[in-house]
Coordinates of C-alpha atoms in Angstrom, one line a residue:
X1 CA -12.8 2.6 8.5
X2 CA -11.7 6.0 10.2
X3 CA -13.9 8.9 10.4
X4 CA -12.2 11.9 11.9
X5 CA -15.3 13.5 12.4
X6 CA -16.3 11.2 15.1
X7 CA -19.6 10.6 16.2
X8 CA -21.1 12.0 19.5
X9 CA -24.0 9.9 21.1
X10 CA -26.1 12.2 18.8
X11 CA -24.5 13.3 15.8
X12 CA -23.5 12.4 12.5
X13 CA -19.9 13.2 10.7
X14 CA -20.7 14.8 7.4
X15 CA -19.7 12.6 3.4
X16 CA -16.3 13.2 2.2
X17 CA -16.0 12.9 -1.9
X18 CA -13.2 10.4 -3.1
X19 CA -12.4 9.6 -6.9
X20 CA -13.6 5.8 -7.9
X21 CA -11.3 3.9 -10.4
X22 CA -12.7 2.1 -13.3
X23 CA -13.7 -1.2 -13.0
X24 CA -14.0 -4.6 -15.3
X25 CA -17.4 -6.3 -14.6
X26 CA -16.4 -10.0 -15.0
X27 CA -18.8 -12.6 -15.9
X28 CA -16.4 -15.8 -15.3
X29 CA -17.5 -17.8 -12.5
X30 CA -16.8 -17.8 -8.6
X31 CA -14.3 -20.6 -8.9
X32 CA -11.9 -19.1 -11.5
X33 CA -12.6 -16.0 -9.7
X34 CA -11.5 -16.7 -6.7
X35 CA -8.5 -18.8 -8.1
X36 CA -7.5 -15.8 -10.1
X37 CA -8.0 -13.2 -6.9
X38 CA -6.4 -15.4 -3.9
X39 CA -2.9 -14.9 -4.7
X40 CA -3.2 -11.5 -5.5
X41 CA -5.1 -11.2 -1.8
X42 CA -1.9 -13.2 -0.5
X43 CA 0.5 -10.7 -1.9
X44 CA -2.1 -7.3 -0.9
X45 CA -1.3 -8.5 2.6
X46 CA 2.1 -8.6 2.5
X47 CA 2.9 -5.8 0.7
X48 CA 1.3 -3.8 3.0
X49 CA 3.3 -5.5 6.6
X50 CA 6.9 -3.9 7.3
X51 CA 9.9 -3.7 6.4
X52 CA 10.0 -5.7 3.3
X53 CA 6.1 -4.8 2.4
X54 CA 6.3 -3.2 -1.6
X55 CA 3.8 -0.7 -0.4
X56 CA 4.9 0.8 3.1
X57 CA 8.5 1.9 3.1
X58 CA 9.5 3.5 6.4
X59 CA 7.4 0.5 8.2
X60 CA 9.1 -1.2 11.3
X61 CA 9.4 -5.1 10.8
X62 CA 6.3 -7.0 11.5
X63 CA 4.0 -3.9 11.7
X64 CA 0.9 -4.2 9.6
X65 CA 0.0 -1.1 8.0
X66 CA -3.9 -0.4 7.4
X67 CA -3.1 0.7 3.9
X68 CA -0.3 3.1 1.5
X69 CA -2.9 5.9 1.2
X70 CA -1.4 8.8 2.9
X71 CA -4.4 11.1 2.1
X72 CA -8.1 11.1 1.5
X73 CA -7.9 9.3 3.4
X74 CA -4.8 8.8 5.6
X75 CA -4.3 5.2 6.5
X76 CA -0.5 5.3 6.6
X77 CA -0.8 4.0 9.9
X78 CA -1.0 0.6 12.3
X79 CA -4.3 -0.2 14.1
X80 CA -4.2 -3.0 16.6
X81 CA -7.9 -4.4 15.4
X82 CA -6.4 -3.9 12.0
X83 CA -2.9 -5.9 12.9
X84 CA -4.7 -8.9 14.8
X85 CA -7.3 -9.9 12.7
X86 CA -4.6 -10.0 9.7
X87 CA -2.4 -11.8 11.5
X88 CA -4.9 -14.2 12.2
X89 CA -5.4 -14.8 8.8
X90 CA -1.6 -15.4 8.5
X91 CA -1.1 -17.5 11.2
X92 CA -4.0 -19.3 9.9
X93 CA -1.8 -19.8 6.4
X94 CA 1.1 -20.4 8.2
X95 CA -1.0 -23.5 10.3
X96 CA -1.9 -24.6 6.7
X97 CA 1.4 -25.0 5.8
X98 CA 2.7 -22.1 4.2
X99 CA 5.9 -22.3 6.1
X100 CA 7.7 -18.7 4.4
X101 CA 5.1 -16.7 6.6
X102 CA 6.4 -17.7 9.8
X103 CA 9.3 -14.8 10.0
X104 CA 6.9 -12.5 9.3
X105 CA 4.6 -13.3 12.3
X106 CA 7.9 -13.7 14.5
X107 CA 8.2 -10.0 13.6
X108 CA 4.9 -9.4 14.1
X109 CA 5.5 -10.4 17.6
X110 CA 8.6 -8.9 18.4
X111 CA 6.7 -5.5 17.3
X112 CA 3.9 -5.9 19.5
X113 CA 6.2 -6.2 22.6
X114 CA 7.6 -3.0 21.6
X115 CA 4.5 -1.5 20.6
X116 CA 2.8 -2.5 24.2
X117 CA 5.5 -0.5 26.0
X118 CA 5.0 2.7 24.0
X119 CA 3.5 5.2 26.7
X120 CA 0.3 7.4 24.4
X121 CA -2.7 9.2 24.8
X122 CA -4.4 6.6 26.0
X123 CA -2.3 5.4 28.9
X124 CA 0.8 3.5 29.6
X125 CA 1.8 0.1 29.9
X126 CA 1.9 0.7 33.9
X127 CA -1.9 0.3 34.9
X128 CA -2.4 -1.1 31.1
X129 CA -4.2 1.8 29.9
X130 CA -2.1 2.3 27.4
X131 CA -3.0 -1.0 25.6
X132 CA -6.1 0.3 24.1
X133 CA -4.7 3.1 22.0
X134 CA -5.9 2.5 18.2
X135 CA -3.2 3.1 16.1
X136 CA 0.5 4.2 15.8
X137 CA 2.7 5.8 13.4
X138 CA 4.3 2.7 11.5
X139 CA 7.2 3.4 13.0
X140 CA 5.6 2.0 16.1
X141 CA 5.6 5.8 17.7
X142 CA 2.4 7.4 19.8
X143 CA -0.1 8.8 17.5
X144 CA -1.1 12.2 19.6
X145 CA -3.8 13.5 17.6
X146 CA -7.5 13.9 18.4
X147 CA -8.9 10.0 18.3
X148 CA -11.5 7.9 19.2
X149 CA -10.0 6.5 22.3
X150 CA -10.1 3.9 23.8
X151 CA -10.7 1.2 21.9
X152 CA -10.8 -2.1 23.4
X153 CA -11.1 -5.1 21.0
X154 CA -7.3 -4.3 19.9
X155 CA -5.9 -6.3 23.1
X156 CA -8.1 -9.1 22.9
X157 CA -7.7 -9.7 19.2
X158 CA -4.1 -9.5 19.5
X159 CA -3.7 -11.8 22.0
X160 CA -5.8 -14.4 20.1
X161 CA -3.8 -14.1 17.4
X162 CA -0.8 -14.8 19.3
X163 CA -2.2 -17.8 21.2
X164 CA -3.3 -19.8 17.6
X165 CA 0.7 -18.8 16.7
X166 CA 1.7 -19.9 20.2
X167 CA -0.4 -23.1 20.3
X168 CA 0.9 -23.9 17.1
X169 CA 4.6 -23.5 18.5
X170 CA 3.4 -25.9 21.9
X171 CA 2.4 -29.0 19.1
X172 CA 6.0 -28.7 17.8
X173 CA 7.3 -28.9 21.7
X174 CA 8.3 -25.3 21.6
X175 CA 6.9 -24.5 25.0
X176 CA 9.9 -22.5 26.3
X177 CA 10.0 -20.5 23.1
X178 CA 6.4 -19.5 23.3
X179 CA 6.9 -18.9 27.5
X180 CA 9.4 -16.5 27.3
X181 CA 8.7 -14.5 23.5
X182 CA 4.8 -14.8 23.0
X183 CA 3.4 -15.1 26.9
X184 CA 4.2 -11.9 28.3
X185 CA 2.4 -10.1 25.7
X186 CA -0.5 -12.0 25.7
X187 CA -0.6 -11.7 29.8
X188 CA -0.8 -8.1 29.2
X189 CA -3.7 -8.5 26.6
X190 CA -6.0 -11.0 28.7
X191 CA -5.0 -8.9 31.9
X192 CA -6.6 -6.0 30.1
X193 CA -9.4 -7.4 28.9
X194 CA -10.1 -8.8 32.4
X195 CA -9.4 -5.3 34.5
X196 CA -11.4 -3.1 31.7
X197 CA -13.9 -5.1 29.9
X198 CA -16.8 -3.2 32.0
X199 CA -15.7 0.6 30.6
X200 CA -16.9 1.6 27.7
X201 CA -15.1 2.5 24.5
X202 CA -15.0 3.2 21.0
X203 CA -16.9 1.3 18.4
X204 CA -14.5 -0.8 15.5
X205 CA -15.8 2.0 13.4
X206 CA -14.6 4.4 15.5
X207 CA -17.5 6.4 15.9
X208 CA -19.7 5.5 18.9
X209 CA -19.0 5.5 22.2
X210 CA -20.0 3.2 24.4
X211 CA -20.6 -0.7 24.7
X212 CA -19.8 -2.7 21.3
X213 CA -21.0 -6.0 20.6
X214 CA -17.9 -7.1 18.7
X215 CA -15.7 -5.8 21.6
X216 CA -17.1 -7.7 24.2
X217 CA -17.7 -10.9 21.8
X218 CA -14.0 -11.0 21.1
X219 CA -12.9 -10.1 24.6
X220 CA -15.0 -13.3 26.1
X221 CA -13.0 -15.4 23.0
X222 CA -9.5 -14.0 24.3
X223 CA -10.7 -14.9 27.8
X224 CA -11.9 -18.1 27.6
X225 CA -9.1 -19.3 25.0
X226 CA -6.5 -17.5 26.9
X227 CA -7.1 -19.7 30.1
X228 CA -6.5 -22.5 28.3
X229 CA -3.5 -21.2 26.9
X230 CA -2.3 -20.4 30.0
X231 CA -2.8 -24.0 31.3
X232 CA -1.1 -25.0 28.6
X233 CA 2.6 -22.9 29.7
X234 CA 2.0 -23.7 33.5
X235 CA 1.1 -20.8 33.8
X236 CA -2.5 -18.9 36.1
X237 CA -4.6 -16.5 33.9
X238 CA -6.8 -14.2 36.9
X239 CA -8.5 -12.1 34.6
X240 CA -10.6 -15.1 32.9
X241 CA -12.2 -15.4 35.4
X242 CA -14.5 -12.9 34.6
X243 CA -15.5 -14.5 31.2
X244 CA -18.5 -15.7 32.4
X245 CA -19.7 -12.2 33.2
X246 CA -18.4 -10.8 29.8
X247 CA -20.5 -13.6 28.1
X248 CA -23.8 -12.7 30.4
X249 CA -23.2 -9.0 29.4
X250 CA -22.9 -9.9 25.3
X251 CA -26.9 -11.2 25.7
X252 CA -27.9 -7.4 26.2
X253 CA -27.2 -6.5 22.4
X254 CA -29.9 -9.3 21.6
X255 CA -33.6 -7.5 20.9
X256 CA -35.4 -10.7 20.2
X257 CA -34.5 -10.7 16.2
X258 CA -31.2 -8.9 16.0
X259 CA -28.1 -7.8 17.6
X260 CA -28.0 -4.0 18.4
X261 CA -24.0 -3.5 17.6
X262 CA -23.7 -0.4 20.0
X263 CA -25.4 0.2 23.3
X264 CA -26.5 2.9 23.1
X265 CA -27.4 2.6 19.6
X266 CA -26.9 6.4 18.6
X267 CA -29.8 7.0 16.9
X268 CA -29.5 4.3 14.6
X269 CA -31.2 1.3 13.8
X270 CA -28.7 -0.3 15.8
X271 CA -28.6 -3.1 12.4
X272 CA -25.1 -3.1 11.9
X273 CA -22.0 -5.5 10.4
X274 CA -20.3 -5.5 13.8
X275 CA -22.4 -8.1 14.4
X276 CA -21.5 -10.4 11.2
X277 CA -17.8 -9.6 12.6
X278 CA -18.4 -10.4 15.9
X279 CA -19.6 -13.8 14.7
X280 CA -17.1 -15.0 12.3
X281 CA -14.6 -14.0 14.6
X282 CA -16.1 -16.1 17.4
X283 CA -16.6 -18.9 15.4
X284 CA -15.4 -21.7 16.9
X285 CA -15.8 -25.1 14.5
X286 CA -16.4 -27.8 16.9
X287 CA -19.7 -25.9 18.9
X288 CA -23.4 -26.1 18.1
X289 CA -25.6 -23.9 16.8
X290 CA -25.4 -22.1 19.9
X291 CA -27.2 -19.1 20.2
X292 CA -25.2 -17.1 23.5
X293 CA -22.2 -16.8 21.8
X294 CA -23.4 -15.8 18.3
X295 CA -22.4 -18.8 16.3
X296 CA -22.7 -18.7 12.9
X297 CA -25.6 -21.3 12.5
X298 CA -27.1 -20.2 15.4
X299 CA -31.1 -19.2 15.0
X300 CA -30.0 -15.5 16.3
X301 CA -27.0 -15.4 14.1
X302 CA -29.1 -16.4 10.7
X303 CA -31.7 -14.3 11.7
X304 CA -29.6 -11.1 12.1
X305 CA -28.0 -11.7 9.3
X306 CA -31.0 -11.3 7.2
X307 CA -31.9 -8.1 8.9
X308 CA -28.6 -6.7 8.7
X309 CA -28.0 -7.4 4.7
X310 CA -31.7 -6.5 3.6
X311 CA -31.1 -3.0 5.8
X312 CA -28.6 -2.5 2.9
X313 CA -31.1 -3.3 0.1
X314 CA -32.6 0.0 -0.5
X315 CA -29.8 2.2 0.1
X316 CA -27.7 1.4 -2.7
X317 CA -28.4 1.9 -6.4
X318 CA -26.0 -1.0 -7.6
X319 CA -28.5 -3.1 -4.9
X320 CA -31.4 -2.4 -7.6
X321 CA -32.9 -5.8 -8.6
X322 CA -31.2 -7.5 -5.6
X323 CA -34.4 -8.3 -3.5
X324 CA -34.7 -10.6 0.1
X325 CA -32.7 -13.9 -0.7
X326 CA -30.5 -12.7 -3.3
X327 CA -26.9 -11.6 -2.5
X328 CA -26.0 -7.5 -2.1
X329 CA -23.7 -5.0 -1.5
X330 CA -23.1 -4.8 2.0
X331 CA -21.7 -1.9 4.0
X332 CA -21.2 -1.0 7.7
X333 CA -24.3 0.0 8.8
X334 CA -27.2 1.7 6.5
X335 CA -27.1 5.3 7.7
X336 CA -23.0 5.4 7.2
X337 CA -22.2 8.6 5.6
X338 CA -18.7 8.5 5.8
X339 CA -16.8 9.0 2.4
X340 CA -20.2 8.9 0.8
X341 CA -21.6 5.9 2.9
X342 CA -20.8 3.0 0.2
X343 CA -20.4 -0.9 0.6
X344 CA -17.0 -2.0 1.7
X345 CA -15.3 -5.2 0.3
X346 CA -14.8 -6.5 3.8
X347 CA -18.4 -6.3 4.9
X348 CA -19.7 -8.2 2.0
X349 CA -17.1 -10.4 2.6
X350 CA -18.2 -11.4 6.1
X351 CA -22.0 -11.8 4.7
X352 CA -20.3 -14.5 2.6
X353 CA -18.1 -15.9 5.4
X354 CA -21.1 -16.2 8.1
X355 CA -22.8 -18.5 5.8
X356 CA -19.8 -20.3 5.1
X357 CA -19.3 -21.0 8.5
X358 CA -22.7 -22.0 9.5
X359 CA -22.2 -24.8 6.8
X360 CA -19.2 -25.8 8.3
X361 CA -21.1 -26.3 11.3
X362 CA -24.2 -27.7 9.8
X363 CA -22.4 -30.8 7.8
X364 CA -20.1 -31.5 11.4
X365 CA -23.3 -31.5 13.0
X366 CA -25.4 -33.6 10.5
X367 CA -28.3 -31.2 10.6
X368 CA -29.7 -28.0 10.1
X369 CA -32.7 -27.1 12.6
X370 CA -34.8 -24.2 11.3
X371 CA -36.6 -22.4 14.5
X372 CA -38.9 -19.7 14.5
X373 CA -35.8 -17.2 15.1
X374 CA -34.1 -18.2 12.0
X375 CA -37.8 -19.3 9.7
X376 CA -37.3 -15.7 8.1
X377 CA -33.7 -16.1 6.8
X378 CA -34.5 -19.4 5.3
X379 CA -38.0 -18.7 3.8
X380 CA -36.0 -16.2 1.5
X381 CA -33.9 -19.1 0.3
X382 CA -36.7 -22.0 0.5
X383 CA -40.4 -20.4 0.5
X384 CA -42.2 -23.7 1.7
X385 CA -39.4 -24.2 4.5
X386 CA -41.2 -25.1 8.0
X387 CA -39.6 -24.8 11.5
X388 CA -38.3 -28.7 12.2
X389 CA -35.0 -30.5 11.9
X390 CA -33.6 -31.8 9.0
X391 CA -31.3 -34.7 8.9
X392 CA -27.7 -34.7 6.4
X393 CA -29.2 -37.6 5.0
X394 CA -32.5 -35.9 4.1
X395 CA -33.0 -34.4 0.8
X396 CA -34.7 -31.0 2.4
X397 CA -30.9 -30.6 3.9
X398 CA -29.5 -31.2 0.8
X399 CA -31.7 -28.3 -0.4
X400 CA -31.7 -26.2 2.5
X401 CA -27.6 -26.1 2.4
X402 CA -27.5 -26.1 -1.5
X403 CA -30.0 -23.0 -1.2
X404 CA -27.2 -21.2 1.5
X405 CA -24.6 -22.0 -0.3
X406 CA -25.7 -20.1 -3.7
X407 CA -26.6 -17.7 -1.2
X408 CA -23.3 -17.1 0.5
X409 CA -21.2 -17.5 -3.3
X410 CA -23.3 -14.5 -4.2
X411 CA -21.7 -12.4 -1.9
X412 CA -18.2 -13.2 -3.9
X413 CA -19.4 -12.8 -6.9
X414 CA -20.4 -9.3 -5.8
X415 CA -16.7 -8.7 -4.8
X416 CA -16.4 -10.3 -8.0
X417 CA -18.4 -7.9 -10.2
X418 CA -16.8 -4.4 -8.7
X419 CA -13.3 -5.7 -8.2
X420 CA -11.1 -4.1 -10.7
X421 CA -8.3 -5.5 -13.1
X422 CA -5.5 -6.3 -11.7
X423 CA -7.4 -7.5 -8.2
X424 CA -6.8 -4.4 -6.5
X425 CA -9.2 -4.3 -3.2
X426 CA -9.7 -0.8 -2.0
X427 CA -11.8 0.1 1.7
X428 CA -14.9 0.9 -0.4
X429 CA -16.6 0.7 -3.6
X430 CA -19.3 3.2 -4.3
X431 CA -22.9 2.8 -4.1
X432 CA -24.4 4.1 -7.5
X433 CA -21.9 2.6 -9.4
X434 CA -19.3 0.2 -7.7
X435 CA -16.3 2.0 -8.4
X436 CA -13.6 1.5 -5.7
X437 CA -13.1 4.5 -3.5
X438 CA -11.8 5.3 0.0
X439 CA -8.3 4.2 0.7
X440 CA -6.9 1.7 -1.9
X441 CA -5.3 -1.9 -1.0
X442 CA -6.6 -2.0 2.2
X443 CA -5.1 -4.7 4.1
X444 CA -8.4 -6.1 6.2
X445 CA -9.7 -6.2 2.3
X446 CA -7.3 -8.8 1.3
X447 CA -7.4 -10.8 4.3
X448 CA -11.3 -10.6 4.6
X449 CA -11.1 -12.2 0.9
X450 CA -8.6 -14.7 2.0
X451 CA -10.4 -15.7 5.4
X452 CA -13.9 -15.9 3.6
X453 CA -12.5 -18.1 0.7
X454 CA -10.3 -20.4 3.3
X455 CA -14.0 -20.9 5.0
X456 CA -15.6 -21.9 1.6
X457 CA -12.9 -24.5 1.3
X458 CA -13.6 -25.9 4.8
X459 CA -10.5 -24.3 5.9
X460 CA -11.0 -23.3 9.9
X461 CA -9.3 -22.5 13.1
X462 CA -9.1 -24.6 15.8
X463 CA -11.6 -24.7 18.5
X464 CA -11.7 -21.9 21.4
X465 CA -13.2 -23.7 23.8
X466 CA -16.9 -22.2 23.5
X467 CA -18.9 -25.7 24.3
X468 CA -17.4 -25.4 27.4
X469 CA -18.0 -21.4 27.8
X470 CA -21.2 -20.8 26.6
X471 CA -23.2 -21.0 30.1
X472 CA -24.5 -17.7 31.1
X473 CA -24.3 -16.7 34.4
X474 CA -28.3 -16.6 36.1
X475 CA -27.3 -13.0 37.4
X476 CA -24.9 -10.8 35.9
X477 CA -22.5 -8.6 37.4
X478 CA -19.9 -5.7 36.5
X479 CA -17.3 -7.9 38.5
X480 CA -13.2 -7.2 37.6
X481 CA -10.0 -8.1 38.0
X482 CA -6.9 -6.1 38.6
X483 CA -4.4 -6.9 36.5
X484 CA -0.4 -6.7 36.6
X485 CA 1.8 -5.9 33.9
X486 CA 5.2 -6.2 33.0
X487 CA 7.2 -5.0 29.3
X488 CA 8.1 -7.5 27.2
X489 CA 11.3 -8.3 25.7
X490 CA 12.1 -9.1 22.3
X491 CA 13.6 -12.7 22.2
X492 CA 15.4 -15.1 19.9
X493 CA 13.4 -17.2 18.0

């Protein structure tokens, strides 16, 4: 997750050795798995999410620490990326009806509207600048070390966060509440997104600089949902506006049969698990298989994903045996040498949650349509497939979706096989032998395992509006907005 020796636009950080822990290779199936493992993913979350987290003493309230490891790597530390897209994940639960979390993502909140006003390296609240530093101490002070700065998917993904907590709030006829505690912050966020989107930044990896295809995929979501949220208050949201030209700029990364996650690619193959990310986390479960936004069932979205898993098939020793249709270990991106360039839990995870996600979509739809974008990905799963549409009530779906399915419960039962006793999910587990290394209970870990199993069990998030944002503009342009920006205050809940 964070290489210190950051990447230039042409060179590579070098391997750093970590010790692996040993590790129980279960042979119980998925189910009891991931009955076994979800409660122990529930409690890897909070332990790591101040003050009361078991793990991270010296954490403010609310703040979400990336992990307890304090060296080798050091993730003692809050990342905004990090913070929202666990956050989603708890709002989700608390949506579900897990009504204990809800202090918890009330402090969440009231951190962030401290944390937004905290002057760093990157900038200040002022002009907004200063919304797209990475990380803090956990004490929610400026980091002022050497970085990969900016980054810019941290605002957006905060502030959708905060509008599925704040839209939850507006069902109960909490509108004043969400108006004067969560609003201000997200202002900030979608005014960000809105004045900046056209710069370029660091990658989620934090490692290339330039254009990121899960930056600007998020960033049109924050947009497009944030408008709506805004409606929703009584309130005007100028910088969506320029959603529609965020959206005509996320068709660049598309070469015809795969996304290329950072423009420029930096050497690489450009085939890369930002793009799997980019996808679940636009995944909206009331749109078609649309292919401009990068839905999960989309032709362009099965199609990568095929390209960007079998990249991994070679690399890794545990992958022996593990041919073109047959789950793997997955890791960032094939030529990742950082601590040893190994699979990550969280990247398999998302293989597994794509799929889950385009059978969401597929059974809501009542069909599956097989083009010649996405012929490859199924002809690994079903070798007399044919390009055509197949009907719910058809027994080639019934196949077709029973075939994805295995597919995408391989992926957990890789988790499965190099997860060791006691559930503990570290960043990494290596790639000769599957032994967790890199930081240990990494918090994106647990709440990628939570988010992909909540998918499985037809758990989703409510709809962001894409049906209605996924026009692209017939000519692009670079076009901004200014934005304004004001601190936030903590209020009373």
């Amino acid at each position: 997750m964070r290489n210190n020796f950051l990447f230039s636009l042409n060179a590579i950080a070098g391997a750093v050795a970590h010790p692996s822990f040993p590790v129980h290779k279960r042979q119980s199936d998925v189910n009891a798995f991931i009955e076994t493992q979800t409660p122990i993913a529930k409690q890897g979350v909070l332990n790591n999410i101040g003050a009361d987290g078991k793990l991270v003493e010296g954490a403010a309230a609310g703040i979400v620490v990336a992990s307890p490891s304090k060296s080798d790597p050091d993730y003692f530390y809050t990342w905004t990326r990090d913070a929202g897209l666990t956050m989603e994940e708890v709002i989700e639960q608390f949506i579900g009806g897990d009504a204990t979390l809800e202090s918890t993502i009330q402090n969440y909140v009231d951190s962030q509207a401290k944390q937004q006003a905290v002057s760093n390296p990157s900038g200040s609240l002022s002009d907004g600048s200063g919304l797209a530093e990475p990380k803090f101490y956990v004490n929610i002070s400026q980091f002022t070390d050497s970085w990969g700065r900016p980054q810019r998917d941290g605002p957006a993904l905060r502030a959708s966060a905060l509008i599925a907590y704040g839209n939850s709030l507006i069902s109960s006829d909490k509108q004043s509440v969400v108006k004067a505690n969560i609003w201000p912050i997200v202002q900030n966020d979608l005014s960000y997104v809105g004045q900046y989107w056209n710069q370029t930044g660091f990658d989620l990896w934090e490692e290339v600089q330039g254009s990121s295809f899960f930056t600007v995929a998020v960033q049109h979501k924050a947009l497009v949902e944030g408008d709506a949220f805004a409606k929703a208050l009584g309130e005007e949201c100028q910088a969506c506006s320029v959603a529609p030209q965020i959206l005509c700029h996320l068709q660049d990364f598309w070469n015809g049969s795969a996304v290329l996650s950072n423009l420029p690619t930096n050497g690489r193959s450009g085939l890369d698990t930002n793009s799997l990310l980019g996808s679940i986390h636009t995944f909206d479960p009331a749109a078609a298989c649309d292919d401009t936004t990068f839905q999960p069932c989309s032709s362009r979205a099965l199609s990568n994903h095929k390209l960007v898993v079998d990249s991994f098939r070679s690399v890794y020793g545990i992958n022996n045996g593990r041919g073109a249709g047959k789950a793997a270990a997955v890791g960032r991106y094939a030529e990742d040498t950082y601590q040893g360039g190994n699979p990550w839990y969280l990247t398999t995870l998302v293989a597994a949650e794509l799929l889950y996600d385009a059978l969401y979509q597929w059974d809501k739809q009542g069909q599956v349509n097989v083009t010649e974008t996405s012929l490859p990905f199924f002809k690994d799963l079903s070798s007399n497939v044919t390009t055509g549409s197949y009907a719910k009530s058809s027994s080639a779906y019934e196949s077709l979706t029973s075939a994805v399915k295995t597919y995408a419960d391989g992926f957990i039962s890789v988790i499965q096989e190099y997860t060791p006793d006691g559930g503990a999910l570290a960043e990494q587990y290596s790639r000769d032998q599957g032994t967790p290394v890199s930081a240990s209970d990494l918090t994106w870990s647990y709440a990628a395992f939570l988010s992909a199993v909540g998918r499985r069990n037809g758990t989703v998030p409510a709809s962001w509006g894409s049906s209605t944002a996924n026009a692209v503009p017939s000519q692009c342009s670079g076009g901004t907005v200014s934005g304004s920006y004001t601190t936030p205050t903590v209020g009373s809940w």
